[in-house]
Coordinates of C-alpha atoms and ligand atoms in Angstrom, one line a residue:
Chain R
X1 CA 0.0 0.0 0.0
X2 CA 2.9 2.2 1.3
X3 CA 5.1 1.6 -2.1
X4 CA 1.9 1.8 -4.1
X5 CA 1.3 5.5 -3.2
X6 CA 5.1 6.3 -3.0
X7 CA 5.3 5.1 -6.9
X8 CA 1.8 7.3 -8.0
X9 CA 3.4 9.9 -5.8
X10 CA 6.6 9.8 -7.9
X11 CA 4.9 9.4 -11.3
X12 CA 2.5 12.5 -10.6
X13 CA 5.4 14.8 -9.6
X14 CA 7.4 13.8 -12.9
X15 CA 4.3 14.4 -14.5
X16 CA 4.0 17.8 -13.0
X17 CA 7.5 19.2 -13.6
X18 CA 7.4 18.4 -17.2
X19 CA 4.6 19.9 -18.3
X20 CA 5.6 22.8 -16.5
X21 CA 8.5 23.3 -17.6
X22 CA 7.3 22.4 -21.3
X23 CA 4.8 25.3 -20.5
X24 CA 7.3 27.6 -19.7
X25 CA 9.6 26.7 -22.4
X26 CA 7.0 26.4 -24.7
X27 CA 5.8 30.1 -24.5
X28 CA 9.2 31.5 -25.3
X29 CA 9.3 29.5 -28.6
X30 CA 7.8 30.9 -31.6
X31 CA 4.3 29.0 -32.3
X32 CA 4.5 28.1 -35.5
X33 CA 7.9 25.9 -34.3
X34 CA 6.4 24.6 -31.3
X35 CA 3.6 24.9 -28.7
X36 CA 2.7 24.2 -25.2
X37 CA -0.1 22.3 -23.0
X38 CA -2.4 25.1 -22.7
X39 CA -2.8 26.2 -26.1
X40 CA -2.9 22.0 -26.5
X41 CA -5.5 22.1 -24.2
X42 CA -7.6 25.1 -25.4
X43 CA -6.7 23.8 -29.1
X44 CA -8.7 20.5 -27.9
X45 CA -11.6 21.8 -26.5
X46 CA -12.2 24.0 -29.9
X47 CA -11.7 21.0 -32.4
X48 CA -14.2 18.6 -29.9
X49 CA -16.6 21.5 -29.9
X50 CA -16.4 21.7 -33.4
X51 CA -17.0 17.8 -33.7
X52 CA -14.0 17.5 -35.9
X53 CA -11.6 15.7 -33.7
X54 CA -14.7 12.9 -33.4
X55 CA -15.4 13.3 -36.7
X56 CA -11.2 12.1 -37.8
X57 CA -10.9 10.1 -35.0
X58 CA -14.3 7.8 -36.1
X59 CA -13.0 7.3 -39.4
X60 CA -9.4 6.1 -37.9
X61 CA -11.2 3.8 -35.6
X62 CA -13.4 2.5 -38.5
X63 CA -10.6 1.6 -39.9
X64 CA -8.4 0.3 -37.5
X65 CA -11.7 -2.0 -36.3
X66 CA -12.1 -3.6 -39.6
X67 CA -8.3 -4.3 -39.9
X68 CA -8.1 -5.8 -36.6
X69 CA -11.3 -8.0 -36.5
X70 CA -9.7 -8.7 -40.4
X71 CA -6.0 -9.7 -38.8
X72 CA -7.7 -11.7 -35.7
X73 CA -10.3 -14.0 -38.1
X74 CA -7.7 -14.3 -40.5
X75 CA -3.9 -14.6 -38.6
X76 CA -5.1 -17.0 -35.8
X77 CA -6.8 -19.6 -37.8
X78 CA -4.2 -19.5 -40.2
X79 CA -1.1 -19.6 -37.8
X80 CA -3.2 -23.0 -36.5
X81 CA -3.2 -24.4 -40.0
X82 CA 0.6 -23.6 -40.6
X83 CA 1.8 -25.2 -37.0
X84 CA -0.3 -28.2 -37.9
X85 CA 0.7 -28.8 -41.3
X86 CA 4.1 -29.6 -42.1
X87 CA 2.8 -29.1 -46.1
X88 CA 1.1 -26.0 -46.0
X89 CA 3.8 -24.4 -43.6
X90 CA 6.2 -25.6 -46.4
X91 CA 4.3 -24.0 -49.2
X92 CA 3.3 -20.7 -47.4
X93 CA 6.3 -19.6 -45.6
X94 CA 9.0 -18.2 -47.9
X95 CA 6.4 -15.7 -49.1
X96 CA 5.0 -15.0 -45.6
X97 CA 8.9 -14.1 -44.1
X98 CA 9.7 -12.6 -47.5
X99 CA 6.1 -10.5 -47.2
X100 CA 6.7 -10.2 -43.1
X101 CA 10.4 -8.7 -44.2
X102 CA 9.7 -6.3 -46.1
X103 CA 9.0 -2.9 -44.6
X104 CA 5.0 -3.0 -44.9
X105 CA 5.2 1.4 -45.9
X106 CA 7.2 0.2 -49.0
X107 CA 3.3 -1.4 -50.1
X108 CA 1.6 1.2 -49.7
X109 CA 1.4 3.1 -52.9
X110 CA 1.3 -0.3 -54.9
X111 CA -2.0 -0.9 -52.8
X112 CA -3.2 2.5 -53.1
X113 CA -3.0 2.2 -56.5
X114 CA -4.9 -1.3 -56.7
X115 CA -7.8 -0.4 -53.7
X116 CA -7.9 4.0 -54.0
X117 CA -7.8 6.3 -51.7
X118 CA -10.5 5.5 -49.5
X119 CA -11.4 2.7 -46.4
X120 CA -10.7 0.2 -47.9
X121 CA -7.2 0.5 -49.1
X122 CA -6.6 1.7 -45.9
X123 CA -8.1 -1.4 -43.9
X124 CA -5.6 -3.4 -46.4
X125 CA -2.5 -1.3 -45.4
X126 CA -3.1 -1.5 -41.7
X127 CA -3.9 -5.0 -42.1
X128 CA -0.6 -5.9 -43.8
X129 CA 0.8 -4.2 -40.5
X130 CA -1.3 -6.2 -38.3
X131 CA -1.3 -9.6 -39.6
X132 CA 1.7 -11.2 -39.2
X133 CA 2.3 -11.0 -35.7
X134 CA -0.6 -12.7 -35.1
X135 CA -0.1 -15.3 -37.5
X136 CA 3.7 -16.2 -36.6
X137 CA 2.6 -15.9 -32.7
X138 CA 0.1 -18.0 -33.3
X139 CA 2.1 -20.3 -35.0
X140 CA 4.6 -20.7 -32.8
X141 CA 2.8 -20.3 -29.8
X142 CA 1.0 -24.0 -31.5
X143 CA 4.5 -25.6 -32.1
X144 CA 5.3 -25.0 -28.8
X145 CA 3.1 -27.6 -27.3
X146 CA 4.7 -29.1 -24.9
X147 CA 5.7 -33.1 -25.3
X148 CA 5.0 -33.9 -21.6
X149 CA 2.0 -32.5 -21.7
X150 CA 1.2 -34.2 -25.1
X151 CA 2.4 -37.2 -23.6
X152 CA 0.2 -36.6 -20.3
X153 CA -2.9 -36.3 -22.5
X154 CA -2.7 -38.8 -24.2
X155 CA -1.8 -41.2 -21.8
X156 CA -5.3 -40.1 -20.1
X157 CA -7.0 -41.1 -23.5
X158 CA -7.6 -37.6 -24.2
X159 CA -10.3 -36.6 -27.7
X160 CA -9.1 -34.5 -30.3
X161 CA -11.4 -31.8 -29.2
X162 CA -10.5 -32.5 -25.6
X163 CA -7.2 -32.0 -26.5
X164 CA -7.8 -28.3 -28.0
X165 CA -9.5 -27.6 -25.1
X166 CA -7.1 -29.0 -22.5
X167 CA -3.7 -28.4 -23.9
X168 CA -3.4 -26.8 -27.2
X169 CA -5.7 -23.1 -26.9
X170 CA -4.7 -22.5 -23.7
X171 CA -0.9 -23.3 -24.4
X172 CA -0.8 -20.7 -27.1
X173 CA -3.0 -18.3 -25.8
X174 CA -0.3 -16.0 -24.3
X175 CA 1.5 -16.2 -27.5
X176 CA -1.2 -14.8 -29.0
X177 CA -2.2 -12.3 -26.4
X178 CA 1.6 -10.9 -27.1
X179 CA 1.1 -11.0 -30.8
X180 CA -1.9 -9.2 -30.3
X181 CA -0.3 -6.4 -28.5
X182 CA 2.5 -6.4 -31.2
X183 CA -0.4 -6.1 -33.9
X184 CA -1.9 -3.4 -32.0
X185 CA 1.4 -1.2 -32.2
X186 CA 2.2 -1.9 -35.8
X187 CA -1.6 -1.5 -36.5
X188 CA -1.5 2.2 -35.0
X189 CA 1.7 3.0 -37.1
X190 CA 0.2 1.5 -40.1
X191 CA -3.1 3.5 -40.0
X192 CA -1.3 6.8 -39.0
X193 CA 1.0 6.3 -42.2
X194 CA -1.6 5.3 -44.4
X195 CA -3.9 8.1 -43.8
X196 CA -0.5 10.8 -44.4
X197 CA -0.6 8.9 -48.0
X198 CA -4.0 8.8 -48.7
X199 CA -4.9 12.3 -47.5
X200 CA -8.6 12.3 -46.9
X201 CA -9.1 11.3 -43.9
X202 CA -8.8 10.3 -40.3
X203 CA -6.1 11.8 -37.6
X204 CA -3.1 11.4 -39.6
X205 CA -4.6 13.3 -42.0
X206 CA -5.5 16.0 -39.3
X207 CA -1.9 16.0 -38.6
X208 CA -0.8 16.8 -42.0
X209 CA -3.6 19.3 -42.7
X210 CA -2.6 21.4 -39.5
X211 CA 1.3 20.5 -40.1
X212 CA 0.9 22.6 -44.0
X213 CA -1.0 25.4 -42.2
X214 CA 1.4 25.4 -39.4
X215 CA -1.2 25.1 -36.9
X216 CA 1.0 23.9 -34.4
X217 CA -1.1 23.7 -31.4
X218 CA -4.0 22.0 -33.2
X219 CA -1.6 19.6 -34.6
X220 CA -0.5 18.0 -31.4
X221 CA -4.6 17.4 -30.4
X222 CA -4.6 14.0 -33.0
X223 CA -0.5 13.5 -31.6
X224 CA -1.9 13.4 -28.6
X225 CA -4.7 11.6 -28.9
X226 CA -3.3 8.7 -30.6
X227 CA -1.0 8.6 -27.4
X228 CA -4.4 7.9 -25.6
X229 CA -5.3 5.6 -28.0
X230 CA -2.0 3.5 -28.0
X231 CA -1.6 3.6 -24.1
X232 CA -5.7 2.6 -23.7
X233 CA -5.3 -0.3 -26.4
X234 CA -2.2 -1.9 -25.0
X235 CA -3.9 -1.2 -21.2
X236 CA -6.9 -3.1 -22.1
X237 CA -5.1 -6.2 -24.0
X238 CA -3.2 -6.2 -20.6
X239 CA -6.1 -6.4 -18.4
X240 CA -7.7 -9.2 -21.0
X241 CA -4.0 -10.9 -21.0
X242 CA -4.4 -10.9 -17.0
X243 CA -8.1 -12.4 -17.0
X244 CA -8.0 -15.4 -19.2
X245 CA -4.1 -15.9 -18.3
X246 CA -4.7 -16.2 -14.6
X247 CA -1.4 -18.6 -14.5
X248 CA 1.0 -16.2 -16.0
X249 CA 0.6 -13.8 -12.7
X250 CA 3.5 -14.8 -11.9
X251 CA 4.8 -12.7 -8.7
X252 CA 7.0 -9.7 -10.3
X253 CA 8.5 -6.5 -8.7
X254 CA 7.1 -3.4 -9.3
X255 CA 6.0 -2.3 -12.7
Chain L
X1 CA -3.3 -64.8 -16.6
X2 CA -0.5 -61.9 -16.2
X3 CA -1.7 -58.5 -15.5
X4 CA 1.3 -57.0 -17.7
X5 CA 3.5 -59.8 -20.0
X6 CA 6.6 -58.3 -21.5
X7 CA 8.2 -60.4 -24.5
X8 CA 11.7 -59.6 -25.8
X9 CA 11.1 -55.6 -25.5
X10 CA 13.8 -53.5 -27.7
X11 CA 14.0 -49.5 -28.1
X12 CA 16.1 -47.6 -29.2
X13 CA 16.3 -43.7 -29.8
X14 CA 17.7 -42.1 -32.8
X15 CA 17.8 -44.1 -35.0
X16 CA 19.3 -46.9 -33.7
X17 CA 22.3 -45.1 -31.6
X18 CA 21.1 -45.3 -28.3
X19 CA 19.8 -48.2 -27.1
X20 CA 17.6 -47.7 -24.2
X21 CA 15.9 -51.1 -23.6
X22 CA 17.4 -54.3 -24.8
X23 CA 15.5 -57.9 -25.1
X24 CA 13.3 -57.0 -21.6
X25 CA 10.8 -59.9 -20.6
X26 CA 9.1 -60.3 -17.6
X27 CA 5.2 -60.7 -16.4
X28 CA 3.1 -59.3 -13.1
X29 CA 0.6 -61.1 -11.8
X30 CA -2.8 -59.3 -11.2
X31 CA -2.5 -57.2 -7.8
X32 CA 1.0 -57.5 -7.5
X33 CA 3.6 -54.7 -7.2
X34 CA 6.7 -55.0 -8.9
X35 CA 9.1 -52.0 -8.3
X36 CA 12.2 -51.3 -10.9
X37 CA 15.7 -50.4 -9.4
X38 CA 18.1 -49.1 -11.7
X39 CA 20.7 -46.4 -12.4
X40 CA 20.0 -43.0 -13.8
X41 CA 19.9 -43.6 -17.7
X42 CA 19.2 -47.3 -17.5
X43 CA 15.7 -47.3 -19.3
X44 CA 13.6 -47.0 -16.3
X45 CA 10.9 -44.3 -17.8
X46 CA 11.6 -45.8 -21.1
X47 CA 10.0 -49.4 -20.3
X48 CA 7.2 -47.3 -18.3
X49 CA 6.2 -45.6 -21.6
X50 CA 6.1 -48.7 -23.5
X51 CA 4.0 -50.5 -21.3
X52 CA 0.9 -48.2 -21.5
X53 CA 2.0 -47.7 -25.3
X54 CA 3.0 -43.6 -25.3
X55 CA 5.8 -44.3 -27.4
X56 CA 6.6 -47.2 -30.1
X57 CA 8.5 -50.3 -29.4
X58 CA 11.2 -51.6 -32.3
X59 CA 10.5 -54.7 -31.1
X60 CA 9.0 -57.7 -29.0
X61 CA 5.3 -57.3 -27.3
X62 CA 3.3 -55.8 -24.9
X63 CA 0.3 -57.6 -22.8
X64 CA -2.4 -56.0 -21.0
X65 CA -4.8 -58.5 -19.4
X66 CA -3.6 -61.1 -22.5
X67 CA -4.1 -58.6 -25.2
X68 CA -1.4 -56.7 -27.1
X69 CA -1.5 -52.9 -26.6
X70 CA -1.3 -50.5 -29.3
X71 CA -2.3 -47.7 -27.7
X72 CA -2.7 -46.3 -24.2
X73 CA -5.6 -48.0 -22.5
X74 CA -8.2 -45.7 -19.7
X75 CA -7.6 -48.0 -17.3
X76 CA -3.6 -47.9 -16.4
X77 CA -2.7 -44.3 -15.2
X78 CA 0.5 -42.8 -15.2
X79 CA 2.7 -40.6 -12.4
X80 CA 5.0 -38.9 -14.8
X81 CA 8.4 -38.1 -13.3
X82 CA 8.3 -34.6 -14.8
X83 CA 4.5 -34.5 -12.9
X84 CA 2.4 -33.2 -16.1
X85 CA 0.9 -30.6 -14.3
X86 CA -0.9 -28.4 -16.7
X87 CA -0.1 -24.8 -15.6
X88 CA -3.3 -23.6 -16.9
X89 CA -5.1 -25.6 -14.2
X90 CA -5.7 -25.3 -10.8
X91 CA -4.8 -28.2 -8.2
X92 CA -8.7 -29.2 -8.5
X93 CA -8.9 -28.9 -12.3
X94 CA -5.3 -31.0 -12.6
X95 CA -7.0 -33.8 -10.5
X96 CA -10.2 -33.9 -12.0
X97 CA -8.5 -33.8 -15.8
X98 CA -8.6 -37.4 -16.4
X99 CA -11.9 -37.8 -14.3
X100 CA -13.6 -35.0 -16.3
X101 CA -12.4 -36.9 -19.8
X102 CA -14.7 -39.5 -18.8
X103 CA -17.5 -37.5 -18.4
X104 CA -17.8 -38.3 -14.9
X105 CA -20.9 -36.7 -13.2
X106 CA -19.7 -33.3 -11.6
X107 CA -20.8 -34.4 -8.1
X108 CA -18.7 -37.5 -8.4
X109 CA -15.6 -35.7 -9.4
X110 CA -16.2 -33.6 -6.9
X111 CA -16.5 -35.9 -4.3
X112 CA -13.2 -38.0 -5.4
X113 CA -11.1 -34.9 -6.0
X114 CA -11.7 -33.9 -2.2
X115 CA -10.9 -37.2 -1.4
X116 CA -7.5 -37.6 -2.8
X117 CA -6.5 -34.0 -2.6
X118 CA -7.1 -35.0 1.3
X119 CA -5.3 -38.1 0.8
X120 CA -2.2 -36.5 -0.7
X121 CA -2.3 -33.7 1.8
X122 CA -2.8 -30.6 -0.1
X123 CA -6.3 -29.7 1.1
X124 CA -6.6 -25.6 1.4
X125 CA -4.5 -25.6 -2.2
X126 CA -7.6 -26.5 -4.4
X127 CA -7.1 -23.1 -6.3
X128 CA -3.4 -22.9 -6.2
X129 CA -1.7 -23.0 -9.6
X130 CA 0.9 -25.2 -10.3
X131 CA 3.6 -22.4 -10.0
X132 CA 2.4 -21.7 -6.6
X133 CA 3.3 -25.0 -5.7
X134 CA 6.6 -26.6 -4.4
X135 CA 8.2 -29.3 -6.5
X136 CA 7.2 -31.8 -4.0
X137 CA 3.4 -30.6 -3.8
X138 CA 2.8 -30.6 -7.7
X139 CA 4.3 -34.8 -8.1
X140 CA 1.5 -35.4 -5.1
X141 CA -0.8 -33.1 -7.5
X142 CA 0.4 -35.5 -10.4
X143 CA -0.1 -38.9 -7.5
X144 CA -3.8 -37.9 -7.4
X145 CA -4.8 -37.1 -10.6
X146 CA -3.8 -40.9 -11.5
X147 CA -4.7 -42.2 -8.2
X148 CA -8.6 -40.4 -9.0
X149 CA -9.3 -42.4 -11.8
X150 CA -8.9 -45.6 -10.1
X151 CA -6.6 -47.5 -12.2
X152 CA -6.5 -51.4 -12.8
X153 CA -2.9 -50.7 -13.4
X154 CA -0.7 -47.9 -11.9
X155 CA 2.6 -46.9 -13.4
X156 CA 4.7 -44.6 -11.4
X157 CA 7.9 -43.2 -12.3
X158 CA 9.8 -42.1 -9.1
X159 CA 6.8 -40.5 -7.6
X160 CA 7.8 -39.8 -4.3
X161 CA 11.4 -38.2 -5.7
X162 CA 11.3 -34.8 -4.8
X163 CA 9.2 -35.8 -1.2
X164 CA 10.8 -34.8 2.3
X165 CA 11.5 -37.9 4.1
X166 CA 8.4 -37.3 6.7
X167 CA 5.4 -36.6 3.2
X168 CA 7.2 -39.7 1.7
X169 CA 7.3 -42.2 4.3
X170 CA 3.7 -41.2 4.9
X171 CA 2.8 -41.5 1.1
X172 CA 4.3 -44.4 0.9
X173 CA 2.1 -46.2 3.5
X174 CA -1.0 -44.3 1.8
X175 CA -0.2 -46.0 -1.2
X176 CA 0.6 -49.6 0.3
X177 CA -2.9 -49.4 2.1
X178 CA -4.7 -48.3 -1.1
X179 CA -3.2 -51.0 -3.0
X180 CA -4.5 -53.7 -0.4
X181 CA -7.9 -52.0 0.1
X182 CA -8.4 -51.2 -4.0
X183 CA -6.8 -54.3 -5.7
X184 CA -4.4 -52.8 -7.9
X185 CA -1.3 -53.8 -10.2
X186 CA 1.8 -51.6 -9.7
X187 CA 5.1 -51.2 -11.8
X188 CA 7.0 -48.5 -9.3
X189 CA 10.2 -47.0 -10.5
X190 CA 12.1 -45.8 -7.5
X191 CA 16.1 -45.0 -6.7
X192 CA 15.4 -45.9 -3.1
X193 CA 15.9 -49.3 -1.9
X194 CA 13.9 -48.9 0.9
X195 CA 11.4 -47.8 -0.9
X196 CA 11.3 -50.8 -3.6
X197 CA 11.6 -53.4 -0.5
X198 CA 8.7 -51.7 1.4
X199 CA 6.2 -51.6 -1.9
X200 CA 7.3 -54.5 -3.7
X201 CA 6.1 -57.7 -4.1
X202 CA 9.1 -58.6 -6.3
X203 CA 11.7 -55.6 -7.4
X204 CA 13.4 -55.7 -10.8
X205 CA 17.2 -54.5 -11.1
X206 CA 18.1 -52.9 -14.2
X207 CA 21.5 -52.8 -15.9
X208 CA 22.3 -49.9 -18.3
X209 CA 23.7 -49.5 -21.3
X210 CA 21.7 -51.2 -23.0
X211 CA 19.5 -51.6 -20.4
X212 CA 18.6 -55.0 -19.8
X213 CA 17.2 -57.1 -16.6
X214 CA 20.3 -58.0 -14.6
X215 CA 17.6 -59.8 -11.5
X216 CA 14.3 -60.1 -10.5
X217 CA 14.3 -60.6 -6.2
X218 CA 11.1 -61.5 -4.2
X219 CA 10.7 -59.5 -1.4
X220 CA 9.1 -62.2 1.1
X221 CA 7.6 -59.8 3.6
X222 CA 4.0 -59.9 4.0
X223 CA 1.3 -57.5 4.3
X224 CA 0.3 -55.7 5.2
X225 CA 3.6 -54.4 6.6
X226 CA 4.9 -52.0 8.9
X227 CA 7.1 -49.2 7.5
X228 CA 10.0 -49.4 10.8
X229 CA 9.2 -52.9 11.2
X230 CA 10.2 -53.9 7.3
X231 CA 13.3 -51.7 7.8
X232 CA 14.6 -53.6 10.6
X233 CA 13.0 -57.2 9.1
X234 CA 16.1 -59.4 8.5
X235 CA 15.2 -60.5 5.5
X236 CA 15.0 -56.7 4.5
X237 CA 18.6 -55.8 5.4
X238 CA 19.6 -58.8 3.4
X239 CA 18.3 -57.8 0.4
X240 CA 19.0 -54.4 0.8
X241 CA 22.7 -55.1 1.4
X242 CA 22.5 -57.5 -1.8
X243 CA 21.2 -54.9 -3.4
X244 CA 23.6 -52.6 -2.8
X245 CA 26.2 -54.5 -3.8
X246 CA 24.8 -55.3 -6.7
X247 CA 24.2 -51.6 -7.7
X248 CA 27.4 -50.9 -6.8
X249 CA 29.4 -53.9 -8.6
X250 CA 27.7 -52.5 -11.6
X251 CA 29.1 -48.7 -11.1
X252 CA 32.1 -50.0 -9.9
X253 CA 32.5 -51.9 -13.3
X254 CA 31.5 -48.6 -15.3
Ligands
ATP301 N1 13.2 -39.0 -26.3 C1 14.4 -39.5 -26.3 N2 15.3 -39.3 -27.3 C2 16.5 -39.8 -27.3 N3 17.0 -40.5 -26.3 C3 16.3 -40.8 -25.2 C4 14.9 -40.3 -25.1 N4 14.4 -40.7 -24.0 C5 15.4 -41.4 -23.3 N5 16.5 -41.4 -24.1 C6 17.7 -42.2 -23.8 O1 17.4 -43.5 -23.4 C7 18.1 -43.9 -22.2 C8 17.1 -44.3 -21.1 O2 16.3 -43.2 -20.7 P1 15.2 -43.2 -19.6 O3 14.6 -41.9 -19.5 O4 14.3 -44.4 -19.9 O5 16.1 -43.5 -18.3 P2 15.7 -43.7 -16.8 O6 16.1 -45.0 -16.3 O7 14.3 -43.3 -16.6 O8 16.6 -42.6 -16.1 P3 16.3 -41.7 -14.8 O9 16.5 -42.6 -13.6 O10 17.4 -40.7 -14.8 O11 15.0 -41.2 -14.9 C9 19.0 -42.8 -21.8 O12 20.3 -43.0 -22.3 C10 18.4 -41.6 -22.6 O13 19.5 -40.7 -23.0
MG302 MG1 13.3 -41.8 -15.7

């Protein structure tokens, strides 16, 4: 209890003396070159009262949603199907490393080109960013089934559907829980990137609307925002990870 | 008819370089308990997994109850000597695993979980995970899970290993007194002597490299039988003593 209030203690004075210094840094600098939390903060209140920030930020989450229910239905029965067949893994995975290794932004323009400017060329990019590390976590995550364990089953006369339920989903769960959280950081990159490219939408274009007009205060409402959105995503998979992964609460030190 | 016959049992692992088990035969009789004594390596968990069929033979033949096995059978459970425990389990889940494959009625598996989790003495852990268990806790996890199906045939690989000598010598007379009372066949892999004169009926010595059957001693002692009183039984120290020397004469050679 004691250590818990010492560590919010600690955070919230960090917290404090940043922004206040950022404040009174910030005022001295000319605005078009930087800004400070006020004007952040005032710049905020003006774009939600305008509906504009909701406006960007539903048509990012649109597409984010699509690409992530997209990545999920797609990367986790898929990374199954790979760990289980020796055949298909063969066949499939020089182009999924060779797709995987490439730098995803060096697609984009071919699938702009193919899909236009619009959702769903963008629910393609930021699926490209998202996929993978669901599918090779999953994959792996499979292959790792333990032999004892295998062994244990089957010495119990375990079913093929028993066994899913008993060994294999619950083994690779956490691998997929952490390629989940990978795809949800790629994912956020991807859709940012795609919507500078594409240019007609959501809060990467906000950012690049109010970076040419040099807006600078209004152009750290969408920075910002996406912080929230990252830091919420990543919270919640954690709090998922924690309830359906009550043996991996292990004991650790402070966070 | 033999409760387990064992006929001219090979195995070898990778490809032919290491042979674990070479030309094994032997038979135990229904409800008898037939421990195996051998040193680290020798083939011990090896002839374990080819009795209830979890791995293949190269050659020879397997008996259950007269027929050939071919693949692991409900009725003979296993203690594994790395315990099994799944980690996404609790202690009662673990337990009740291969109850709850049978589609036992939840009220029964209730009632025989409590039961051997009592019997094993890990009552108040029912919701513990396996990590929040000691090493010695999760193989008397492992003891019940097999013990809670209630097995025609038992096969335990040094189940009592990582047990203070208190929880073991106390186990140990569990398991004698549920063998009498439940009419069951044992094989018993052990490294203690004690042990193997106190459970056995007969105990098997093991040679390795490949590991073949160097003996197979009766232990004359009968039941039901006292732990001290076994250890200080004549007959006991002789055989232990032969034992030894038999154990030894082998490393010795080595
Ligand atoms: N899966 C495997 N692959 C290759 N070699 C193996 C495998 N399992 C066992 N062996 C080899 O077979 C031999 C017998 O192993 P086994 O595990 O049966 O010995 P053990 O008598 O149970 O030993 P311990 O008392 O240490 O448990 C050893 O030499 C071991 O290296
Ligand atoms: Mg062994």
């Amino acid at each position: 209890m004691r250590t818990s209030t010492y560590s919010w203690g600690i955070r919230f004075l960090s917290l404090l003396v940043v922004l206040t210094a950022w404040e009174i840094y910030g005022r001295s600098v000319n605005p078009i070159l930087f800004t400070y939390p006020t004007a952040i903060a005032a710049a905020f209140v003006e774009l939600v009262s305008k509906g504009e920030l909701q406006r960007f930020l539903m048509q990012s989450l649109e597409v984010f949603v699509y690409s992530f229910a997209l990545a999920v239905v797609i990367g986790i029965p898929l990374g199954i199907l790979l760990a289980r067949s020796q055949t298909l893994s063969l066949a499939l995975e020089p182009y999924l490393h060779a797709v995987y290794s490439t730098p995803t932004v060096a697609f984009i323009p071919l699938i702009v080109l193919w899909f236009g400017f619009r959702v769903p060329a963008k629910v393609v990019i930021v699926f490209l960013f998202m996929v993978f590390p669901i599918l090779l976590n999953t994959q792996q995550g499979v292959k790792n089934l333990s032999q004892d364990l295998l062994e244990v089953a089957r010495s119990f006369c375990s079913s093929e559907r028993r066994l899913w339920l008993d060994l294999i989903i619950p083994s690779s769960l956490p691998f997929i829980l952490a390629g989940v959280n990978l795809a949800i950081g790629r994912g956020l990159v991807g859709m940012v990137v795609a919507e500078f490219f594409t240019s007609v939408a959501g809060l990467g274009y906000m950012i690049v609307q109010y970076a040419n007009s040099f807006e600078t205060a209004k152009l750290f409402v969408p920075i910002v925002v996406l912080m929230a959105l990252g830091v919420t995503l990543i919270g919640l998979i954690k709090v998922i990870e924690r309830k359906v992964t009550p043996w991996q609460n292990r004991e650790q030190g402070e966070i | 008819m033999a409760k387990i016959a064992v006929r001219h049992l090979t195995k070898s692992y990778n490809g032919g370089r290491v042979v674990a088990l070479q030309d094994i035969s032997f038979e135990v009789q229904p409800y008898e308990s037939l421990c195996i004594l051998g040193p680290s390596g020798c083939g011990k968990t090896t002839l374990l997994r080819l009795v209830d069929c979890l791995i293949s033979r190269d050659q020879g033949e397997v008996l259950l109850d007269g027929e050939p096995v071919t693949t692991p059978r409900p009725d003979v459970a296993v203690v594994f000597q790395h315990f099994g425990l799944f980690p996404w389990k609790n202690l009662e889940e673990n337990i009740s695993y291969g109850l709850a494959l049978r589609g036992e009625a939840r009220q029964e598996i209730a009632q025989r979980v409590e039961r051997y989790i009592e019997l094993v003495g890990l009552r108040g852990f029912e919701k513990s995970y396996p990590y929040q268990l000691s090493g010695g806790m999760q193989q008397r996890a492992g003891l019940a899970r097999a013990l809670a199906v209630n097995p025609s045939l038992l096969l335990m690989d040094e189940p009592f290993g990582s047990l203070d000598a208190q929880t073991r010598e106390t186990l140990q007379e569990e398991l004698s007194k549920i063998l009498q009372q439940e009419r069951k066949t044992m094989l018993f892999v052990t490294h203690s002597i004690d042990e193997a004169i106190y459970l056995g009926d007969r105990i098997l010595l093991m040679t390795p490299r490949p590991g073949r059957i160097r003996e197979i001693l009766g232990v004359k002692i009968p039941r039901p039988r006292d732990i001290s009183r076994v250890r200080s039984d004549p007959q006991s120290i002789q055989l232990r003593n032969y034992i030894w020397a038999q154990l030894k004469q082998h490393a010795d050679n080595s």
